[in-house]
GROMACS .gro file of C-alpha atoms in nm:
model
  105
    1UNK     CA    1  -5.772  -0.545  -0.578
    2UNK     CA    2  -6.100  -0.610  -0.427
    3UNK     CA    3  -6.452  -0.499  -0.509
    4UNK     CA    4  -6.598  -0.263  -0.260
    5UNK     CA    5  -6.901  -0.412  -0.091
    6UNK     CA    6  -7.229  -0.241  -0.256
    7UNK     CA    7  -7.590  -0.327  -0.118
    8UNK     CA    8  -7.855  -0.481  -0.344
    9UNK     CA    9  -7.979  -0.153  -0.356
   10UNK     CA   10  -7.682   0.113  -0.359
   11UNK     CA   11  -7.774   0.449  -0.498
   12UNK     CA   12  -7.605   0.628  -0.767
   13UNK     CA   13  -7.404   0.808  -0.506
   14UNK     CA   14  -7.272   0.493  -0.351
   15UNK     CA   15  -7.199   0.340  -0.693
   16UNK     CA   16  -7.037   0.651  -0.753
   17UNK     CA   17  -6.822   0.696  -0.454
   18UNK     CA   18  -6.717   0.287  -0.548
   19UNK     CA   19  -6.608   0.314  -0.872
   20UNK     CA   20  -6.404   0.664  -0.780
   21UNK     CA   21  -6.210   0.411  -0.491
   22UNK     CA   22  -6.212   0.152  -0.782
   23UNK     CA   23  -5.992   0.434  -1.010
   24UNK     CA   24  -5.778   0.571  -0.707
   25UNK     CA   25  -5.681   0.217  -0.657
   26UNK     CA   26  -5.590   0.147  -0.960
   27UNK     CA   27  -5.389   0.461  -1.047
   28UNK     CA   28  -5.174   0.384  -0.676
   29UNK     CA   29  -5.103   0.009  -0.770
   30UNK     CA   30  -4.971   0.148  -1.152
   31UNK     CA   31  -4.796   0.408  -0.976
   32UNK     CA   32  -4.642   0.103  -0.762
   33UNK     CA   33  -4.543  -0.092  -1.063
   34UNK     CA   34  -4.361   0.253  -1.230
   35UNK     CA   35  -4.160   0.294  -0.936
   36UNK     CA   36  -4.083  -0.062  -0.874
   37UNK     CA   37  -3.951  -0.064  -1.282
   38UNK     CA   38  -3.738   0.269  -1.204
   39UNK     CA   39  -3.570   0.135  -0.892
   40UNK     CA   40  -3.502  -0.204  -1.025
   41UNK     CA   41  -3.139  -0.091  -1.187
   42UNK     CA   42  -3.034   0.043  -0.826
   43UNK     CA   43  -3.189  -0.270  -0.685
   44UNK     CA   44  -2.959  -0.477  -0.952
   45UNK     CA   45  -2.697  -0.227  -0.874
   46UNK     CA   46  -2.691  -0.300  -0.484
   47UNK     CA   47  -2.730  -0.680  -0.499
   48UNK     CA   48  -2.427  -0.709  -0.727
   49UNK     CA   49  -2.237  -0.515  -0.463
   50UNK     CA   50  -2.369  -0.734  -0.217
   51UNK     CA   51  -2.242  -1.047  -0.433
   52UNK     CA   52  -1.879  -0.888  -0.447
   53UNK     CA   53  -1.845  -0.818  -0.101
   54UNK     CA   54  -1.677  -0.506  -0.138
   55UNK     CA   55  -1.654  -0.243   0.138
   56UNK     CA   56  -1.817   0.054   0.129
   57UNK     CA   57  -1.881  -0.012  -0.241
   58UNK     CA   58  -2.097   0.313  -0.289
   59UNK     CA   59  -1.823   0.503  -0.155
   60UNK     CA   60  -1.606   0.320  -0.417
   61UNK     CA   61  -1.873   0.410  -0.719
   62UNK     CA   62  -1.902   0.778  -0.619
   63UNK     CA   63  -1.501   0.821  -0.594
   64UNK     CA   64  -1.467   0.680  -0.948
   65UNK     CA   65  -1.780   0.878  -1.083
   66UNK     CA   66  -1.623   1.219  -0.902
   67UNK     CA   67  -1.307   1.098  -1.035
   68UNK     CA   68  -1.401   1.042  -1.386
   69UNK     CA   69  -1.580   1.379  -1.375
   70UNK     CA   70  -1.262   1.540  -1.284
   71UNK     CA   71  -1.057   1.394  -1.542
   72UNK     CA   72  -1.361   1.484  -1.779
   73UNK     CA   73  -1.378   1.839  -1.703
   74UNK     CA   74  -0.991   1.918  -1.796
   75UNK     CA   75  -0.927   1.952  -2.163
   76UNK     CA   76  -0.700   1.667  -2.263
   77UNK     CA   77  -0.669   1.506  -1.935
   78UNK     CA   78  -0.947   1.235  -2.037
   79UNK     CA   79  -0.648   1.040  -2.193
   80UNK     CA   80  -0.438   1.047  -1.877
   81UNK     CA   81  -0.713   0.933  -1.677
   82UNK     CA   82  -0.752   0.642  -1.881
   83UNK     CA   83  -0.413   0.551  -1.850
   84UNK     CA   84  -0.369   0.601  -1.504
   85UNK     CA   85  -0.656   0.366  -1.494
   86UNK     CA   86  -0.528   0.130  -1.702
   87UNK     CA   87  -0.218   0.135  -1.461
   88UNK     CA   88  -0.425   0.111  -1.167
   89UNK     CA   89  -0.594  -0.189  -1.288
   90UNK     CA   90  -0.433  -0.496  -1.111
   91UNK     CA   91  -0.398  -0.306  -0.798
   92UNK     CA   92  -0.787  -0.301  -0.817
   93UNK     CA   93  -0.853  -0.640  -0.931
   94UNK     CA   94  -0.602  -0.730  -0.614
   95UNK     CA   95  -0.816  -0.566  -0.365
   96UNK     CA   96  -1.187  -0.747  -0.541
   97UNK     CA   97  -0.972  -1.106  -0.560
   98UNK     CA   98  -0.881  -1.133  -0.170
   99UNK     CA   99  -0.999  -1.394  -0.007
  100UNK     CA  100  -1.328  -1.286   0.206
  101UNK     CA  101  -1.204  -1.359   0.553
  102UNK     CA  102  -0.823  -1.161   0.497
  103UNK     CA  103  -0.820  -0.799   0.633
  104UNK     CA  104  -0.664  -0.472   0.474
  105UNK     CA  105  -0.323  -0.522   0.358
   0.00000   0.00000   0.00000
């Protein structure tokens, strides 16, 4: 953040007019810094699926959130869910372990 150039002389107008650019400066570049500190989980969130390689790994996150949701929304089904998941497992860590270069199936 640079100071605005003043004259030697600047009225109280100028002076005025620079420290009101001085403020709306300031308030933008915290604004900046807020949103950069809210974004940084989905930053984290989209360079660890980077790291894994997965395809279409939003896709993947939203089908397990809609999913999870679904098996959270019928009484007593929460259970099931969590074993059908717990069935599902290997199958899952078989598609994340596959060598980078192989193609589906």
């Amino acid at each position: 953040m640079s100071l605005p150039e003043l004259p030697r002389k600047a009225s109280r107008r100028d002076m005025r007019k620079a420290l009101v650019r001085l403020r709306l400066e300031m308030q933008r570049q915290e604004l900046r810094h807020e949103s950069l500190l809210l974004t940084q989980p989905l930053r984290q969130a989209r360079e660890f699926s980077r790291q894994l390689d997965i395809p279409h790994a939003p896709l993947w996150g939203m089908a397990a959130i809609a999913a999870l949701g679904f098996f959270a929304a019928r009484k007593g089904s929460l259970k099931r869910g969590l074993r059908l998941g717990s069935a599902l497992l290997p199958l899952l860590q078989a598609l994340l372990n596959r060598p980078p270069g192989s193609g589906p199936g």
